[in-house]
Every structure is written in structure tokens, then in C-alpha cells.
Amino acid sequence: MNKFSQGLVVALGSIGLGLSQAAQAVENLTPVTATATIDWSKLQLSVTGVTATVRTVVFSNYNTSLSSSSTSAGGNESHSVTRNDWTSTAHTNTSAGASLANGLASSEIFSGTASAVETGSVVSSSGTRSVGFSFDGPGMLTFSVPYTISLTGITSVCCYSDTAFVNGSANFYSSTNGGSSNSSSSASFSIDSYGDLSSTSRAGNLVFGIVASDAGTGSLSVGFNASAHGAVVAVPEPESYAMLLAGLGLMGAVVQRRKKMGAV
């Protein structure tokens, strides 16, 4: 066997190995997982009055909402729940093949997880909690609750982002003695990835401050969103295979030509 023929054999072996490795990459995808957690057991409220009088806050109209969805080539599933309180436990669980999303709400925790395993799958989990309140101001209110968000895995889905997100807001309005005033505060934190291969996480506190010039009413709302997309591995197009076969055919013709020339 001459050197050219040996080179052809090596090239064919390399091509076969490359196609085999590509097939294995498609089968062994790394799950993309987004998680958002609000530690409800550590929710704190601080009340400060401008006089010696002890000011009070009265809460009402509690609401908790959760929603999860999972979609893959095999189908889709969605699940939503609503509770008019902050104490009862609620779950939302969905799955599409091996990909899944779930949400959890209780008096201790408020969280969502989305894990995309299959190629092209899309999963998400979201939730909101809100409450109305009255405050016999004047004074200041400060709400604080810890959160943790994380994002692991890879994705190469064009134009889509895997995201872990928490946010919230507090609003207050008073109208007395012919005048009115309002105060609001909001906060949000997120991490996202466009094909980032590293793991990412963040932890801190959602903090909202309200300044009340007089007695009035307000609302507090917090929420989360976790979404993930299954990794897409580049697979050669049919045109690429056609060009590969054409090239191999040309190489084979050259080998045959050289054999004939050597036999003359």
C-alpha cells in the first residue's frame, strides 16, 4: 500500500470517528437547569414611626399563584394553581419526556425549577405572591426577603436565553386632609446565559422601602421565573454529507488512476 492509499484510509477512519463522536454528543446532552428560590420563612417587616406612637400594619387579600410548563418533541404539559393565602402548600409539576418544571409554595418557601434535558425542549416555572395592607402612618416601612437564583448547564439555542429571575415591588398611597401622596419601591435580580458553559448563581435580599406621609393603603408583590431550553448540538446538513461523499469519490478515482498508471 503506497503512502497516498494509507492517507486515504486514515482520512476515512478520522471521518468515521468524527461522525461517531457527533452521534454520542447528541445522545449525552448536559441538562440545562434554572432555579429561583425566595426564602419565605425569613420575610421581615420593619415599621418606624415619626412620633412616639406605635404604628401598625394590617394585611389583607393574600394571593399565591404558580405556573409550570414543559414542551418537547413528544408533547407538552402545563399546570397552574392559585391560593388565596400564604400558608397552604401548593405544587405545580409538569414533564415532557425527561424535561420537567415544578413550582412550590408554602409558608416556608416559594420557588421554581426548570430542567431541560432533551434536545429542543423548553421548560419554565413562575410564581407571584401579593398582599394588600393598611398603615396608620406617618412612618416608614421596610420589607426584606432572601432569594437565591442559579443557572447550570449549556445551551446553544439561537435567540433564546436560559433565565433565573426574581423581582418584587411595594406601593403605598394616602389621601387625607385634602392632600395625597404615594410611595413605591421595586427590585429585581436575574442571571441568564447565551451558551455560557460555566455555572452561575447569585444570592441576596429583595428589599423594598415605603415612606408614608400619612395613613393609607398599599400592596406588596414578589415573583420568580425560571426557564431553560434543551441544548441543540450541531448535526451536519444533508448537503454536507453530499459534499463529503463527492470528495471521497474523487479521492477514490485518483487512487484508481494511480494504480493503473503504476501497472503500465
PDB file of C-alpha atoms in Angstrom:
ATOM      1  CA  MET A   1       0.000   0.000   0.000  1.00  0.00           C
ATOM      2  CA  ASN A   2       1.512   3.359  -1.077  1.00  0.00           C
ATOM      3  CA  LYS A   3       1.537   6.480   1.089  1.00  0.00           C
ATOM      4  CA  PHE A   4      -1.439   8.018  -0.721  1.00  0.00           C
ATOM      5  CA  SER A   5      -3.595   4.944  -0.103  1.00  0.00           C
ATOM      6  CA  GLN A   6      -2.538   4.899   3.522  1.00  0.00           C
ATOM      7  CA  GLY A   7      -3.519   8.565   3.814  1.00  0.00           C
ATOM      8  CA  LEU A   8      -6.937   7.795   2.356  1.00  0.00           C
ATOM      9  CA  VAL A   9      -7.507   5.014   4.882  1.00  0.00           C
ATOM     10  CA  VAL A  10      -6.510   7.341   7.737  1.00  0.00           C
ATOM     11  CA  ALA A  11      -8.849  10.055   6.412  1.00  0.00           C
ATOM     12  CA  LEU A  12     -11.754   7.627   6.211  1.00  0.00           C
ATOM     13  CA  GLY A  13     -11.053   6.442   9.745  1.00  0.00           C
ATOM     14  CA  SER A  14     -10.969  10.026  11.047  1.00  0.00           C
ATOM     15  CA  ILE A  15     -14.244  10.886   9.337  1.00  0.00           C
ATOM     16  CA  GLY A  16     -15.924   7.816  10.783  1.00  0.00           C
ATOM     17  CA  LEU A  17     -14.637   8.642  14.258  1.00  0.00           C
ATOM     18  CA  GLY A  18     -15.858  12.232  13.942  1.00  0.00           C
ATOM     19  CA  LEU A  19     -19.368  11.159  12.931  1.00  0.00           C
ATOM     20  CA  SER A  20     -19.435   8.645  15.808  1.00  0.00           C
ATOM     21  CA  GLN A  21     -18.411  11.306  18.335  1.00  0.00           C
ATOM     22  CA  ALA A  22     -21.076  13.681  16.978  1.00  0.00           C
ATOM     23  CA  ALA A  23     -23.714  10.982  17.449  1.00  0.00           C
ATOM     24  CA  GLN A  24     -22.572  10.397  21.023  1.00  0.00           C
ATOM     25  CA  ALA A  25     -22.714  14.153  21.717  1.00  0.00           C
ATOM     26  CA  VAL A  26     -26.351  14.208  20.626  1.00  0.00           C
ATOM     27  CA  GLU A  27     -27.168  11.339  22.983  1.00  0.00           C
ATOM     28  CA  ASN A  28     -25.226  12.669  26.011  1.00  0.00           C
ATOM     29  CA  LEU A  29     -26.586  16.198  26.433  1.00  0.00           C
ATOM     30  CA  THR A  30     -25.938  18.167  29.609  1.00  0.00           C
ATOM     31  CA  PRO A  31     -29.238  19.205  31.275  1.00  0.00           C
ATOM     32  CA  VAL A  32     -29.872  22.938  31.456  1.00  0.00           C
ATOM     33  CA  THR A  33     -31.355  23.792  34.867  1.00  0.00           C
ATOM     34  CA  ALA A  34     -32.648  27.147  36.122  1.00  0.00           C
ATOM     35  CA  THR A  35     -33.692  27.609  39.760  1.00  0.00           C
ATOM     36  CA  ALA A  36     -35.212  30.572  41.615  1.00  0.00           C
ATOM     37  CA  THR A  37     -35.941  30.439  45.353  1.00  0.00           C
ATOM     38  CA  ILE A  38     -37.418  33.012  47.759  1.00  0.00           C
ATOM     39  CA  ASP A  39     -36.941  32.060  51.413  1.00  0.00           C
ATOM     40  CA  TRP A  40     -40.394  32.942  52.698  1.00  0.00           C
ATOM     41  CA  SER A  41     -39.602  31.820  56.246  1.00  0.00           C
ATOM     42  CA  LYS A  42     -37.254  34.833  56.563  1.00  0.00           C
ATOM     43  CA  LEU A  43     -39.612  37.532  55.280  1.00  0.00           C
ATOM     44  CA  GLN A  44     -39.163  40.572  57.554  1.00  0.00           C
ATOM     45  CA  LEU A  45     -41.105  43.797  58.063  1.00  0.00           C
ATOM     46  CA  SER A  46     -39.690  46.820  59.878  1.00  0.00           C
ATOM     47  CA  VAL A  47     -42.021  49.641  60.984  1.00  0.00           C
ATOM     48  CA  THR A  48     -40.691  53.040  62.049  1.00  0.00           C
ATOM     49  CA  GLY A  49     -42.939  55.889  63.166  1.00  0.00           C
ATOM     50  CA  VAL A  50     -42.075  59.593  63.159  1.00  0.00           C
ATOM     51  CA  THR A  51     -43.570  60.059  66.628  1.00  0.00           C
ATOM     52  CA  ALA A  52     -43.598  58.040  69.815  1.00  0.00           C
ATOM     53  CA  THR A  53     -46.887  56.458  68.788  1.00  0.00           C
ATOM     54  CA  VAL A  54     -46.539  52.789  67.796  1.00  0.00           C
ATOM     55  CA  ARG A  55     -47.721  52.412  64.203  1.00  0.00           C
ATOM     56  CA  THR A  56     -49.427  49.249  62.965  1.00  0.00           C
ATOM     57  CA  VAL A  57     -49.741  47.397  59.672  1.00  0.00           C
ATOM     58  CA  VAL A  58     -52.781  45.261  58.846  1.00  0.00           C
ATOM     59  CA  PHE A  59     -52.561  42.766  55.956  1.00  0.00           C
ATOM     60  CA  SER A  60     -55.406  41.512  53.733  1.00  0.00           C
ATOM     61  CA  ASN A  61     -56.144  39.920  50.340  1.00  0.00           C
ATOM     62  CA  TYR A  62     -53.343  37.345  50.315  1.00  0.00           C
ATOM     63  CA  ASN A  63     -52.688  35.637  46.984  1.00  0.00           C
ATOM     64  CA  THR A  64     -50.276  32.989  45.687  1.00  0.00           C
ATOM     65  CA  SER A  65     -50.044  31.862  42.039  1.00  0.00           C
ATOM     66  CA  LEU A  66     -47.834  29.195  40.453  1.00  0.00           C
ATOM     67  CA  SER A  67     -47.448  28.074  36.847  1.00  0.00           C
ATOM     68  CA  SER A  68     -45.244  25.450  35.172  1.00  0.00           C
ATOM     69  CA  SER A  69     -44.959  24.228  31.583  1.00  0.00           C
ATOM     70  CA  SER A  70     -42.859  21.657  29.709  1.00  0.00           C
ATOM     71  CA  THR A  71     -42.571  21.148  25.964  1.00  0.00           C
ATOM     72  CA  SER A  72     -40.527  18.671  23.913  1.00  0.00           C
ATOM     73  CA  ALA A  73     -40.824  16.798  20.627  1.00  0.00           C
ATOM     74  CA  GLY A  74     -43.013  14.223  22.361  1.00  0.00           C
ATOM     75  CA  GLY A  75     -45.658  16.665  23.592  1.00  0.00           C
ATOM     76  CA  ASN A  76     -46.342  19.389  26.137  1.00  0.00           C
ATOM     77  CA  GLU A  77     -47.906  19.842  29.560  1.00  0.00           C
ATOM     78  CA  SER A  78     -48.872  22.845  31.701  1.00  0.00           C
ATOM     79  CA  HIS A  79     -50.168  23.260  35.234  1.00  0.00           C
ATOM     80  CA  SER A  80     -51.299  26.322  37.215  1.00  0.00           C
ATOM     81  CA  VAL A  81     -52.646  26.825  40.730  1.00  0.00           C
ATOM     82  CA  THR A  82     -53.876  29.782  42.788  1.00  0.00           C
ATOM     83  CA  ARG A  83     -54.286  30.054  46.556  1.00  0.00           C
ATOM     84  CA  ASN A  84     -55.843  32.954  48.455  1.00  0.00           C
ATOM     85  CA  ASP A  85     -53.331  32.727  51.276  1.00  0.00           C
ATOM     86  CA  TRP A  86     -49.608  32.473  52.059  1.00  0.00           C
ATOM     87  CA  THR A  87     -49.756  29.444  54.328  1.00  0.00           C
ATOM     88  CA  SER A  88     -51.188  26.456  52.430  1.00  0.00           C
ATOM     89  CA  THR A  89     -48.828  24.308  50.356  1.00  0.00           C
ATOM     90  CA  ALA A  90     -49.192  24.311  46.563  1.00  0.00           C
ATOM     91  CA  HIS A  91     -47.311  22.453  43.818  1.00  0.00           C
ATOM     92  CA  THR A  92     -47.120  22.658  40.035  1.00  0.00           C
ATOM     93  CA  ASN A  93     -45.342  19.778  38.293  1.00  0.00           C
ATOM     94  CA  THR A  94     -45.068  19.228  34.549  1.00  0.00           C
ATOM     95  CA  SER A  95     -42.951  16.939  32.375  1.00  0.00           C
ATOM     96  CA  ALA A  96     -42.343  16.361  28.681  1.00  0.00           C
ATOM     97  CA  GLY A  97     -40.170  13.314  28.227  1.00  0.00           C
ATOM     98  CA  ALA A  98     -37.185  13.701  30.556  1.00  0.00           C
ATOM     99  CA  SER A  99     -37.556  17.502  30.764  1.00  0.00           C
ATOM    100  CA  LEU A 100     -39.544  18.888  33.679  1.00  0.00           C
ATOM    101  CA  ALA A 101     -40.591  22.018  35.564  1.00  0.00           C
ATOM    102  CA  ASN A 102     -42.010  22.411  39.052  1.00  0.00           C
ATOM    103  CA  GLY A 103     -43.085  25.132  41.442  1.00  0.00           C
ATOM    104  CA  LEU A 104     -43.552  25.062  45.208  1.00  0.00           C
ATOM    105  CA  ALA A 105     -45.285  27.490  47.559  1.00  0.00           C
ATOM    106  CA  SER A 106     -45.671  27.149  51.329  1.00  0.00           C
ATOM    107  CA  SER A 107     -45.307  29.204  54.482  1.00  0.00           C
ATOM    108  CA  GLU A 108     -41.567  28.374  54.388  1.00  0.00           C
ATOM    109  CA  ILE A 109     -40.504  28.521  50.741  1.00  0.00           C
ATOM    110  CA  PHE A 110     -41.501  29.951  47.374  1.00  0.00           C
ATOM    111  CA  SER A 111     -39.540  28.501  44.454  1.00  0.00           C
ATOM    112  CA  GLY A 112     -39.403  27.124  40.934  1.00  0.00           C
ATOM    113  CA  THR A 113     -37.105  24.816  38.967  1.00  0.00           C
ATOM    114  CA  ALA A 114     -36.897  24.195  35.215  1.00  0.00           C
ATOM    115  CA  SER A 115     -34.704  21.386  33.866  1.00  0.00           C
ATOM    116  CA  ALA A 116     -34.397  20.912  30.101  1.00  0.00           C
ATOM    117  CA  VAL A 117     -32.849  17.554  29.189  1.00  0.00           C
ATOM    118  CA  GLU A 118     -33.961  16.664  25.683  1.00  0.00           C
ATOM    119  CA  THR A 119     -32.749  18.438  22.569  1.00  0.00           C
ATOM    120  CA  GLY A 120     -35.016  21.366  21.719  1.00  0.00           C
ATOM    121  CA  SER A 121     -37.149  21.086  24.863  1.00  0.00           C
ATOM    122  CA  VAL A 122     -38.498  24.248  26.538  1.00  0.00           C
ATOM    123  CA  VAL A 123     -39.473  24.326  30.233  1.00  0.00           C
ATOM    124  CA  SER A 124     -40.446  27.114  32.625  1.00  0.00           C
ATOM    125  CA  SER A 125     -41.747  27.721  36.128  1.00  0.00           C
ATOM    126  CA  SER A 126     -43.043  31.027  37.511  1.00  0.00           C
ATOM    127  CA  GLY A 127     -44.882  32.359  40.527  1.00  0.00           C
ATOM    128  CA  THR A 128     -46.162  35.514  42.226  1.00  0.00           C
ATOM    129  CA  ARG A 129     -47.209  36.359  45.764  1.00  0.00           C
ATOM    130  CA  SER A 130     -49.075  39.515  46.689  1.00  0.00           C
ATOM    131  CA  VAL A 131     -50.848  41.093  49.636  1.00  0.00           C
ATOM    132  CA  GLY A 132     -52.650  44.322  50.412  1.00  0.00           C
ATOM    133  CA  PHE A 133     -52.063  46.268  53.614  1.00  0.00           C
ATOM    134  CA  SER A 134     -53.100  49.347  55.535  1.00  0.00           C
ATOM    135  CA  PHE A 135     -50.717  51.502  57.594  1.00  0.00           C
ATOM    136  CA  ASP A 136     -51.689  54.164  60.114  1.00  0.00           C
ATOM    137  CA  GLY A 137     -48.720  56.421  59.302  1.00  0.00           C
ATOM    138  CA  PRO A 138     -46.862  58.620  59.112  1.00  0.00           C
ATOM    139  CA  GLY A 139     -43.745  56.481  59.161  1.00  0.00           C
ATOM    140  CA  MET A 140     -41.518  54.142  57.187  1.00  0.00           C
ATOM    141  CA  LEU A 141     -41.965  50.511  56.166  1.00  0.00           C
ATOM    142  CA  THR A 142     -39.160  48.196  55.049  1.00  0.00           C
ATOM    143  CA  PHE A 143     -39.830  44.733  53.598  1.00  0.00           C
ATOM    144  CA  SER A 144     -36.957  42.265  53.148  1.00  0.00           C
ATOM    145  CA  VAL A 145     -36.829  38.633  51.951  1.00  0.00           C
ATOM    146  CA  PRO A 146     -33.794  36.496  50.917  1.00  0.00           C
ATOM    147  CA  TYR A 147     -33.511  34.950  47.457  1.00  0.00           C
ATOM    148  CA  THR A 148     -31.219  32.552  45.565  1.00  0.00           C
ATOM    149  CA  ILE A 149     -31.035  32.088  41.789  1.00  0.00           C
ATOM    150  CA  SER A 150     -28.882  29.667  39.816  1.00  0.00           C
ATOM    151  CA  LEU A 151     -28.306  28.507  36.259  1.00  0.00           C
ATOM    152  CA  THR A 152     -26.311  25.427  35.260  1.00  0.00           C
ATOM    153  CA  GLY A 153     -25.627  23.577  32.022  1.00  0.00           C
ATOM    154  CA  ILE A 154     -25.205  24.706  28.440  1.00  0.00           C
ATOM    155  CA  THR A 155     -27.425  25.748  25.584  1.00  0.00           C
ATOM    156  CA  SER A 156     -26.832  26.793  22.004  1.00  0.00           C
ATOM    157  CA  VAL A 157     -30.399  27.597  21.025  1.00  0.00           C
ATOM    158  CA  CYS A 158     -30.257  30.685  18.842  1.00  0.00           C
ATOM    159  CA  CYS A 159     -32.085  33.767  20.069  1.00  0.00           C
ATOM    160  CA  TYR A 160     -33.303  32.192  23.341  1.00  0.00           C
ATOM    161  CA  SER A 161     -31.968  32.721  26.834  1.00  0.00           C
ATOM    162  CA  ASP A 162     -31.992  30.438  29.858  1.00  0.00           C
ATOM    163  CA  THR A 163     -33.013  32.620  32.801  1.00  0.00           C
ATOM    164  CA  ALA A 164     -33.396  32.627  36.580  1.00  0.00           C
ATOM    165  CA  PHE A 165     -35.158  35.776  37.779  1.00  0.00           C
ATOM    166  CA  VAL A 166     -36.674  37.249  40.963  1.00  0.00           C
ATOM    167  CA  ASN A 167     -38.413  40.585  41.391  1.00  0.00           C
ATOM    168  CA  GLY A 168     -40.846  42.489  43.567  1.00  0.00           C
ATOM    169  CA  SER A 169     -42.413  45.827  44.376  1.00  0.00           C
ATOM    170  CA  ALA A 170     -44.159  47.705  47.182  1.00  0.00           C
ATOM    171  CA  ASN A 171     -46.582  50.588  46.691  1.00  0.00           C
ATOM    172  CA  PHE A 172     -48.370  52.905  49.116  1.00  0.00           C
ATOM    173  CA  TYR A 173     -50.995  55.633  48.711  1.00  0.00           C
ATOM    174  CA  SER A 174     -52.500  58.043  51.226  1.00  0.00           C
ATOM    175  CA  SER A 175     -55.152  60.717  50.842  1.00  0.00           C
ATOM    176  CA  THR A 176     -56.183  62.806  53.858  1.00  0.00           C
ATOM    177  CA  ASN A 177     -56.906  66.416  54.735  1.00  0.00           C
ATOM    178  CA  GLY A 178     -57.303  67.499  51.145  1.00  0.00           C
ATOM    179  CA  GLY A 179     -53.907  66.165  50.032  1.00  0.00           C
ATOM    180  CA  SER A 180     -52.438  62.933  48.699  1.00  0.00           C
ATOM    181  CA  SER A 181     -49.091  61.212  48.430  1.00  0.00           C
ATOM    182  CA  ASN A 182     -47.683  57.958  47.149  1.00  0.00           C
ATOM    183  CA  SER A 183     -44.503  55.964  47.581  1.00  0.00           C
ATOM    184  CA  SER A 184     -43.161  52.962  45.703  1.00  0.00           C
ATOM    185  CA  SER A 185     -40.117  50.727  45.645  1.00  0.00           C
ATOM    186  CA  SER A 186     -39.032  47.863  43.387  1.00  0.00           C
ATOM    187  CA  ALA A 187     -36.128  45.446  42.979  1.00  0.00           C
ATOM    188  CA  SER A 188     -35.157  42.692  40.551  1.00  0.00           C
ATOM    189  CA  PHE A 189     -32.222  40.340  40.022  1.00  0.00           C
ATOM    190  CA  SER A 190     -31.523  37.874  37.225  1.00  0.00           C
ATOM    191  CA  ILE A 191     -28.908  35.704  35.585  1.00  0.00           C
ATOM    192  CA  ASP A 192     -29.073  34.421  32.036  1.00  0.00           C
ATOM    193  CA  SER A 193     -26.898  32.539  29.594  1.00  0.00           C
ATOM    194  CA  TYR A 194     -26.386  32.565  25.845  1.00  0.00           C
ATOM    195  CA  GLY A 195     -24.323  29.414  25.511  1.00  0.00           C
ATOM    196  CA  ASP A 196     -22.271  30.110  28.663  1.00  0.00           C
ATOM    197  CA  LEU A 197     -20.545  26.864  29.688  1.00  0.00           C
ATOM    198  CA  SER A 198     -19.991  27.850  33.320  1.00  0.00           C
ATOM    199  CA  SER A 199     -22.333  27.519  36.298  1.00  0.00           C
ATOM    200  CA  THR A 200     -23.800  30.736  37.644  1.00  0.00           C
ATOM    201  CA  SER A 201     -25.531  31.574  40.905  1.00  0.00           C
ATOM    202  CA  ARG A 202     -26.470  34.612  42.951  1.00  0.00           C
ATOM    203  CA  ALA A 203     -27.946  35.202  46.408  1.00  0.00           C
ATOM    204  CA  GLY A 204     -29.096  38.282  48.298  1.00  0.00           C
ATOM    205  CA  ASN A 205     -32.194  40.090  49.536  1.00  0.00           C
ATOM    206  CA  LEU A 206     -35.180  41.718  47.887  1.00  0.00           C
ATOM    207  CA  VAL A 207     -35.628  44.946  49.869  1.00  0.00           C
ATOM    208  CA  PHE A 208     -38.475  47.460  49.468  1.00  0.00           C
ATOM    209  CA  GLY A 209     -38.821  50.757  51.324  1.00  0.00           C
ATOM    210  CA  ILE A 210     -42.022  52.807  51.735  1.00  0.00           C
ATOM    211  CA  VAL A 211     -42.265  56.353  53.115  1.00  0.00           C
ATOM    212  CA  ALA A 212     -45.786  57.168  54.323  1.00  0.00           C
ATOM    213  CA  SER A 213     -46.626  60.803  54.952  1.00  0.00           C
ATOM    214  CA  ASP A 214     -49.946  59.793  56.498  1.00  0.00           C
ATOM    215  CA  ALA A 215     -52.258  56.809  56.947  1.00  0.00           C
ATOM    216  CA  GLY A 216     -53.148  54.904  53.798  1.00  0.00           C
ATOM    217  CA  THR A 217     -53.153  51.595  51.935  1.00  0.00           C
ATOM    218  CA  GLY A 218     -50.632  49.714  49.862  1.00  0.00           C
ATOM    219  CA  SER A 219     -49.586  46.435  48.318  1.00  0.00           C
ATOM    220  CA  LEU A 220     -46.575  44.126  48.276  1.00  0.00           C
ATOM    221  CA  SER A 221     -45.754  41.698  45.462  1.00  0.00           C
ATOM    222  CA  VAL A 222     -42.837  39.328  44.773  1.00  0.00           C
ATOM    223  CA  GLY A 223     -42.272  36.840  41.988  1.00  0.00           C
ATOM    224  CA  PHE A 224     -39.852  34.468  40.274  1.00  0.00           C
ATOM    225  CA  ASN A 225     -39.279  32.921  36.866  1.00  0.00           C
ATOM    226  CA  ALA A 226     -37.032  30.017  35.864  1.00  0.00           C
ATOM    227  CA  SER A 227     -36.812  28.966  32.207  1.00  0.00           C
ATOM    228  CA  ALA A 228     -34.499  26.623  30.308  1.00  0.00           C
ATOM    229  CA  HIS A 229     -34.053  25.365  26.757  1.00  0.00           C
ATOM    230  CA  GLY A 230     -32.622  21.980  25.830  1.00  0.00           C
ATOM    231  CA  ALA A 231     -29.171  22.087  24.248  1.00  0.00           C
ATOM    232  CA  VAL A 232     -29.033  21.832  20.480  1.00  0.00           C
ATOM    233  CA  VAL A 233     -25.995  20.045  19.065  1.00  0.00           C
ATOM    234  CA  ALA A 234     -24.980  20.930  15.546  1.00  0.00           C
ATOM    235  CA  VAL A 235     -25.652  17.983  13.201  1.00  0.00           C
ATOM    236  CA  PRO A 236     -24.281  18.004   9.617  1.00  0.00           C
ATOM    237  CA  GLU A 237     -26.831  19.012   6.994  1.00  0.00           C
ATOM    238  CA  PRO A 238     -27.614  16.622   4.083  1.00  0.00           C
ATOM    239  CA  GLU A 239     -25.627  18.941   1.792  1.00  0.00           C
ATOM    240  CA  SER A 240     -22.562  18.401   3.975  1.00  0.00           C
ATOM    241  CA  TYR A 241     -22.871  14.629   3.635  1.00  0.00           C
ATOM    242  CA  ALA A 242     -23.262  15.027  -0.140  1.00  0.00           C
ATOM    243  CA  MET A 243     -20.075  17.085  -0.366  1.00  0.00           C
ATOM    244  CA  LEU A 244     -18.266  14.527   1.807  1.00  0.00           C
ATOM    245  CA  LEU A 245     -19.332  11.635  -0.442  1.00  0.00           C
ATOM    246  CA  ALA A 246     -18.354  13.580  -3.557  1.00  0.00           C
ATOM    247  CA  GLY A 247     -14.925  14.239  -2.103  1.00  0.00           C
ATOM    248  CA  LEU A 248     -14.461  10.581  -1.202  1.00  0.00           C
ATOM    249  CA  GLY A 249     -15.500   9.589  -4.716  1.00  0.00           C
ATOM    250  CA  LEU A 250     -12.919  11.940  -6.197  1.00  0.00           C
ATOM    251  CA  MET A 251     -10.215  10.603  -3.914  1.00  0.00           C
ATOM    252  CA  GLY A 252     -11.131   7.045  -4.910  1.00  0.00           C
ATOM    253  CA  ALA A 253     -10.898   7.945  -8.620  1.00  0.00           C
ATOM    254  CA  VAL A 254      -7.418   9.385  -8.083  1.00  0.00           C
ATOM    255  CA  VAL A 255      -6.305   6.197  -6.330  1.00  0.00           C
ATOM    256  CA  GLN A 256      -7.595   4.025  -9.187  1.00  0.00           C
ATOM    257  CA  ARG A 257      -5.872   6.258 -11.745  1.00  0.00           C
ATOM    258  CA  ARG A 258      -2.538   5.968  -9.926  1.00  0.00           C
ATOM    259  CA  LYS A 259      -2.879   2.166  -9.727  1.00  0.00           C
ATOM    260  CA  LYS A 260      -3.467   1.942 -13.475  1.00  0.00           C
ATOM    261  CA  MET A 261      -0.543   4.221 -14.206  1.00  0.00           C
ATOM    262  CA  GLY A 262       1.712   2.138 -11.951  1.00  0.00           C
ATOM    263  CA  ALA A 263       0.685  -1.066 -13.753  1.00  0.00           C
ATOM    264  CA  VAL A 264       1.663   0.263 -17.202  1.00  0.00           C
TER     265      VAL A 264
END
